[in-house]
Coordinates of C-alpha atoms and ligand atoms in Angstrom, one line a residue:
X652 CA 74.5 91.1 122.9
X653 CA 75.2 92.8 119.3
X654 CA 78.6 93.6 118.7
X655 CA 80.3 97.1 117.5
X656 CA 81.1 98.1 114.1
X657 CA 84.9 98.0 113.6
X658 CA 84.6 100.6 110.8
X659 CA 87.6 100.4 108.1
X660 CA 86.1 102.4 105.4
X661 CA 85.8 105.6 107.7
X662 CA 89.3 105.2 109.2
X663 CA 90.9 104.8 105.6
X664 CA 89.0 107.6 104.3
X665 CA 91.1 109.4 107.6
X666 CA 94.3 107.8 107.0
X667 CA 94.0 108.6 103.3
X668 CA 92.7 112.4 103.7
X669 CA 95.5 112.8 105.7
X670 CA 97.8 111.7 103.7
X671 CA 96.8 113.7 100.7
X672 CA 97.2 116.9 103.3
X673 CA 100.9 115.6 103.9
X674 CA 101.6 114.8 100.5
X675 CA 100.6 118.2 99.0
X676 CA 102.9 119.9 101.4
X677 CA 106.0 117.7 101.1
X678 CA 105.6 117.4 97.4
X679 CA 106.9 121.3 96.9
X680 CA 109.7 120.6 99.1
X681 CA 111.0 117.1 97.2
X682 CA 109.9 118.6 93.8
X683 CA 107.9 115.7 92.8
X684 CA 105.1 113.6 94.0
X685 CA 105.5 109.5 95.0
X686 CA 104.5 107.4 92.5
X687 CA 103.3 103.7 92.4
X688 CA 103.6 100.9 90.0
X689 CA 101.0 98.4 90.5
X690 CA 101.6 95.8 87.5
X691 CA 98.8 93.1 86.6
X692 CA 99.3 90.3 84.5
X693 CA 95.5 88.7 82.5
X694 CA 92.8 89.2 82.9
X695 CA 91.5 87.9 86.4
X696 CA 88.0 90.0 86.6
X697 CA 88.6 90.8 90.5
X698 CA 92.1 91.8 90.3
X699 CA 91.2 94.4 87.6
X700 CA 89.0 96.0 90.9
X701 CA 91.6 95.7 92.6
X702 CA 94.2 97.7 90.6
X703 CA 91.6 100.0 89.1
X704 CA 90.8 100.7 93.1
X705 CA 94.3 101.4 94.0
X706 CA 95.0 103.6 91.1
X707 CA 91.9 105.4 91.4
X708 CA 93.1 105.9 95.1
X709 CA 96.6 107.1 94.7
X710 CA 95.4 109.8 92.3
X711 CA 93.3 110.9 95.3
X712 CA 95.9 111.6 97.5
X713 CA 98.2 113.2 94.6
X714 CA 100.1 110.4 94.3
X715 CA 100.9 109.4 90.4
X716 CA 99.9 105.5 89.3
X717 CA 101.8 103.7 86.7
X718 CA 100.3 101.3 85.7
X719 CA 101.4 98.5 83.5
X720 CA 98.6 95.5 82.2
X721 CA 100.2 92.5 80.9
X722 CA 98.4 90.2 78.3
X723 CA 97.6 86.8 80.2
X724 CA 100.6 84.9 77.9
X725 CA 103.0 87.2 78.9
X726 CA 106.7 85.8 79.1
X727 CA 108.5 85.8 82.8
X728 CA 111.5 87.3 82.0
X729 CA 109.3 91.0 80.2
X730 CA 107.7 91.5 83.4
X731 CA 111.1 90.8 85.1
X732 CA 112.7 93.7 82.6
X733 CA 109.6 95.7 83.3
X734 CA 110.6 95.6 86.8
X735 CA 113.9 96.1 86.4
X736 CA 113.1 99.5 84.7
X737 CA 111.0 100.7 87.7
X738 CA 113.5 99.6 90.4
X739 CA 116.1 102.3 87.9
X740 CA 113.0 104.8 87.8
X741 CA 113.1 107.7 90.0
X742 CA 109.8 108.9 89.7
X743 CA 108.6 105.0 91.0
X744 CA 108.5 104.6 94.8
X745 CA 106.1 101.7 94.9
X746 CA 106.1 98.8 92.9
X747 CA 103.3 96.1 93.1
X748 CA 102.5 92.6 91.6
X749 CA 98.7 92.4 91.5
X750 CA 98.9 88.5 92.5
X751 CA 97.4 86.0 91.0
X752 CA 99.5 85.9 88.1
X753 CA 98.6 83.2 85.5
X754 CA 100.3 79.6 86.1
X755 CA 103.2 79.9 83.8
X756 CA 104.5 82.4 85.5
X757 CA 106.5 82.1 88.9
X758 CA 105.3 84.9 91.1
X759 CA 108.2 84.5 93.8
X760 CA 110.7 84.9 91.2
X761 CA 109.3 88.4 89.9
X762 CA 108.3 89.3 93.2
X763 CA 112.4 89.3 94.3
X764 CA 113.2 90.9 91.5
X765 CA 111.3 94.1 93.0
X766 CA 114.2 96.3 95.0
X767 CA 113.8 96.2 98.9
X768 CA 113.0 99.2 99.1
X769 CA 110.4 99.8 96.9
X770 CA 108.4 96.7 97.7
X771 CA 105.6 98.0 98.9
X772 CA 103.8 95.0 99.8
X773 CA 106.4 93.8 102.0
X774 CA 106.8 90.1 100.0
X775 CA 110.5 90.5 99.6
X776 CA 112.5 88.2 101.7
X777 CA 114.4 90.9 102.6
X778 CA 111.3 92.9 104.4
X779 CA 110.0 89.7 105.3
X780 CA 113.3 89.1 107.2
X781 CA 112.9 92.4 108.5
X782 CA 109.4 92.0 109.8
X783 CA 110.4 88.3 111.8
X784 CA 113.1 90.3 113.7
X785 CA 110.8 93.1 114.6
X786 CA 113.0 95.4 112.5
X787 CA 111.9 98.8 110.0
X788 CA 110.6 98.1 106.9
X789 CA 108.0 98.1 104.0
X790 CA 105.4 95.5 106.0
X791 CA 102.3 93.3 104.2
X792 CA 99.9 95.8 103.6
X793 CA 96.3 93.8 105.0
X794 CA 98.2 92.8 107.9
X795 CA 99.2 96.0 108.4
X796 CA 95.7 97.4 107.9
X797 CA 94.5 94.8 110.8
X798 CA 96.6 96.2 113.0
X799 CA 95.7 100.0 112.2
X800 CA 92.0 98.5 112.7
X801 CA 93.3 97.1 116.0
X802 CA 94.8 100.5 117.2
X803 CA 92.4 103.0 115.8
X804 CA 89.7 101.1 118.5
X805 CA 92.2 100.4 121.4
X806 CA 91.8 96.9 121.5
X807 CA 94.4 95.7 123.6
X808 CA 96.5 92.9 122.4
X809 CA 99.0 92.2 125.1
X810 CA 98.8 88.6 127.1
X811 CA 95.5 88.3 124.2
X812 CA 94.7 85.1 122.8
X813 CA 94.7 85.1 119.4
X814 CA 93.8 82.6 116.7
X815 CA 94.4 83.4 113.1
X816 CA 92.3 81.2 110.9
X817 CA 95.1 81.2 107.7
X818 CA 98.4 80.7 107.2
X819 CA 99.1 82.3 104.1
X820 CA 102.1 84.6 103.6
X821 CA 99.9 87.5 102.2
X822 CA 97.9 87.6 105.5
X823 CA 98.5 84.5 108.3
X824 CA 102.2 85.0 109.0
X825 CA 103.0 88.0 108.2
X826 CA 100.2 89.3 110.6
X827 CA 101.0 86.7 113.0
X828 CA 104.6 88.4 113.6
X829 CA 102.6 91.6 114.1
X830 CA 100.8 90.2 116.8
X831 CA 103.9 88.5 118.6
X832 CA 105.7 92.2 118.4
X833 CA 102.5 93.4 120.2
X834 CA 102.6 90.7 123.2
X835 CA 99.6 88.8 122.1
X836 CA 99.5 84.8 122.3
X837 CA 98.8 83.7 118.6
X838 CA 98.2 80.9 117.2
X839 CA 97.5 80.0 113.5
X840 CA 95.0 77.3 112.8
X841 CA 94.9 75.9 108.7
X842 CA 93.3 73.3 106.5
X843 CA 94.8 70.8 108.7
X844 CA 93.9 71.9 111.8
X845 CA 92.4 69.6 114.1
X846 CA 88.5 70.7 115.6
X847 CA 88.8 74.2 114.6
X848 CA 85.9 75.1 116.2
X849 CA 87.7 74.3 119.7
X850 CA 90.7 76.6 118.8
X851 CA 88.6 79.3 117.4
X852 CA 86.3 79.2 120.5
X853 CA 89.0 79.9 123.0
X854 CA 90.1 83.2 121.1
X855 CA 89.5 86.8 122.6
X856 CA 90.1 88.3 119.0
X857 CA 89.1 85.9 116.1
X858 CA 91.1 86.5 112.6
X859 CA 89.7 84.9 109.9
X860 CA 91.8 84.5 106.7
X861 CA 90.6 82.1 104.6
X862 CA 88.2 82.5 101.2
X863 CA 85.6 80.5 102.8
X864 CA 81.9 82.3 103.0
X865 CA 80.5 81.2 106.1
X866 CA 83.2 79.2 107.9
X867 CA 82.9 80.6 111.3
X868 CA 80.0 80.3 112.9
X869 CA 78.4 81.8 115.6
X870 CA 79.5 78.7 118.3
X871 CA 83.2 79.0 117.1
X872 CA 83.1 82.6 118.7
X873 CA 84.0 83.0 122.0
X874 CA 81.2 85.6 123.4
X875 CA 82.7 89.1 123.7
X876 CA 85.4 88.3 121.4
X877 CA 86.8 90.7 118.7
X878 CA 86.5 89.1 115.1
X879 CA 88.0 90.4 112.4
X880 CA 87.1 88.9 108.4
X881 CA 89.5 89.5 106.1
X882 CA 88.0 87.0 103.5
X883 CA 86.6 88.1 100.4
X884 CA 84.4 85.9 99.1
X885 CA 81.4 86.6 95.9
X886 CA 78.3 84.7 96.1
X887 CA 76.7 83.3 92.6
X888 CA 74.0 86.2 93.2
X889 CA 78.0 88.5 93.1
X890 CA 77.6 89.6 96.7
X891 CA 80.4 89.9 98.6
X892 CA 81.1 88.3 102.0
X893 CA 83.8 87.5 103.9
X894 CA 84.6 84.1 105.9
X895 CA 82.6 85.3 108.9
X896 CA 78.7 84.2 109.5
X897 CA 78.5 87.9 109.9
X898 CA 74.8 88.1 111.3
X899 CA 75.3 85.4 113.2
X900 CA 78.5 85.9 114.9
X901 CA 77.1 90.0 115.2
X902 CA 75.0 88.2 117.9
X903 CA 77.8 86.8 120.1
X904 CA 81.0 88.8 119.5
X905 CA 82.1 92.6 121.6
X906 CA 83.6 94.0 117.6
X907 CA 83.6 92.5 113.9
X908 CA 84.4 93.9 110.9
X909 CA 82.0 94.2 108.3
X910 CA 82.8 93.1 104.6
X911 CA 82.5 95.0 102.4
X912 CA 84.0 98.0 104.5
X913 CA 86.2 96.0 107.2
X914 CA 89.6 95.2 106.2
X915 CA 89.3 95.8 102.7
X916 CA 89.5 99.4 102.4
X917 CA 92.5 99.9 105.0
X918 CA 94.7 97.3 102.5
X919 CA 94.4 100.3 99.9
X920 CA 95.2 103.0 102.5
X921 CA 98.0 101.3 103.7
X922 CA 99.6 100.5 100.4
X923 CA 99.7 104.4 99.7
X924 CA 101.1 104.7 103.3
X925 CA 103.9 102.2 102.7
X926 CA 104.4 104.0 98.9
X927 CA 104.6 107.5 100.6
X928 CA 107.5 106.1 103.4
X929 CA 109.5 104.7 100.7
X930 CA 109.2 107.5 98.6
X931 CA 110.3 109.9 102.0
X932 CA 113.6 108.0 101.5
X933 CA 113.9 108.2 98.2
X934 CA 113.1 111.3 96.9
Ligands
NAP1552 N1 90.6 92.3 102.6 C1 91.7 92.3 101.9 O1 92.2 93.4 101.6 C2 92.3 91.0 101.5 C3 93.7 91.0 101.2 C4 94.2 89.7 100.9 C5 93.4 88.6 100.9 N2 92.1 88.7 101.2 C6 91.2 87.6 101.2 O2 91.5 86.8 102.3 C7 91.3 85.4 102.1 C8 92.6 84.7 102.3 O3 93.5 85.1 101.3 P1 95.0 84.5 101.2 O4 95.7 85.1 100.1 O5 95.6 84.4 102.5 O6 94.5 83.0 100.8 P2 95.3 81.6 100.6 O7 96.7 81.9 100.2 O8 94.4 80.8 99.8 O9 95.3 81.0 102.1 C9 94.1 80.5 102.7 C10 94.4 79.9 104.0 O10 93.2 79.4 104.5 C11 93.5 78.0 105.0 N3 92.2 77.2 104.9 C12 91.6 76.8 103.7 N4 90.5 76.1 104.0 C13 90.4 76.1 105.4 C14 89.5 75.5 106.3 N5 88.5 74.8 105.9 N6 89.8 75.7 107.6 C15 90.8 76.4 108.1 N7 91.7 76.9 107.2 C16 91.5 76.8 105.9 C17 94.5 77.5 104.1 O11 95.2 76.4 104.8 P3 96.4 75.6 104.1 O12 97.6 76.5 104.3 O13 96.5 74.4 105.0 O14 96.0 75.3 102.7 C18 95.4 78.7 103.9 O15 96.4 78.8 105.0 C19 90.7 85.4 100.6 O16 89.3 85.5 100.7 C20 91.2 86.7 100.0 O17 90.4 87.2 99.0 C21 91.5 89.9 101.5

């Protein structure tokens, strides 16, 4: 067996072409177009893709970036003022900490200083709260691209086995919630988790969430399963891979994403999503 391409990059380029179409015509009517903050702090080499990705994406759609680059020694309390300032600024719909921030900052405190309804990665307690009792609101944005992944293929999910590989509250939990509201069995496996291999094998869809290159392996795959990689991982030769033995596990698994091109591309995509609902309120 060789499994099906679960293709992110073509369904964000979609998602994102239609969202350009949308914004150009509701832009007229609210007299403005959304615009996103995304704030980085040092000078990590991979977050500066990141953000340079992101705001090279919103101005595709017409969206307008405003971007703010911290040096590395930055005090907590100007990035706190800084976001003060955009939570006051009407033309700012989206506001994003490009995490990780250097260790003398603390990155929950900033990131609850960022108004509810312009955190459009869904870290605020607040849409965190929202998202464990299955109720509106701005939602973890790789989750959330998962779950578009899920859809856009009609993989079904209720009375599903799931094991997320991952715990973190970026990706493991907040997806995990996403799965529960969807009427899928989940369980999240961790650093701790006793014979891994046993849990992972008994999964129909496999998520792996890690930072791990090569952690599952082609026997921790249940045959026909659906496994999705959302680790990003460079190699000393500065490929990138995910968690996923993905030429292996190609073999043995029904769908996988690939990485580059999985999950990666649909974080971006829905990022500008969440930005353009907050900014349908707002504006
Ligand atoms: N594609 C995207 O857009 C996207 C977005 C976000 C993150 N990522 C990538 O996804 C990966 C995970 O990111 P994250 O922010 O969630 O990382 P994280 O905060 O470091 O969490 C990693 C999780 O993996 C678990 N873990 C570590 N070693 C393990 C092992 N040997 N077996 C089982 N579980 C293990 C950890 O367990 P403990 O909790 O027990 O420590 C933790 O829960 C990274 O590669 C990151 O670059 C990709």
């Amino acid at each position: 067996m060789s499994a099906k391409i679960l293709d992110g990059k073509t369904l964000a380029k979609k998602i994102l072409s239609e969202l350009a179409k949308e914004i150009e015509q509701i832009r007229l009517i609210k007299g403005r177009s959304p615009g996103l903050a995304v704030l980085m702090v040092g000078d990590n080499p991979a977050s500066a893709v990141y953000v340079n990705n992101k705001e090279r994406s919103c101005l595709g759609v017409g969206m307008n970036s405003y971007g703010n680059h911290f040096p590395g020694d930055i005090d907590q309390s100007i990035v706190i003022e800084e976001i003060e300032k955009l939570n006051q600024d009407p033309k700012v719909d989206g506001i994003l900490l490009q995490l990780p921030v250097p260790a003398h900052l603390n990155a929950t405190e900033i990131l609850y200083r960022i108004a509810p309804n312009k955190d459009v990665d869904g870290l605020h307690p607040v849409n965190l709260g929202k998202l464990v009792r299955a109720e509106e609101g701005l939602r973890s944005c790789t989750p959330l691209g998962v779950m578009k992944l899920l859809e856009e293929y009609d993989i079904e999910l209720d009375g599903k086995r799931v094991v997320i590989v991952g715990r973190s509250i970026l990706v493991g939990k907040p997806l995990s919630l996403m799965l529960l509201e969807k009427n899928a069995t989940v369980t999240i496996a961790h650093s701790r988790t006793a014979n891994l291999s046993e849990v992972t094998a008994n999964a129909d869809i496999l998520v792996a969430a890690v930072g791990r290159s090569g952690l599952i392996t082609p026997s921790m795959v249940k045959p026909g399963a659906v496994v999705i990689d959302v680790g990003i991982n460079r190699l000393s030769d500065g490929t990138l891979v995910g968690d996923i033995d993905f030429a292996g596990v190609f073999q043995v698994a029904n769908y996988i994403t690939p990485v580059p091109g999985g999950v990666g591309p649909l974080t971006v995509a829905m990022l500008l999503l969440n930005t353009f609902s907050s900014y349908k309120i707002l504006a």
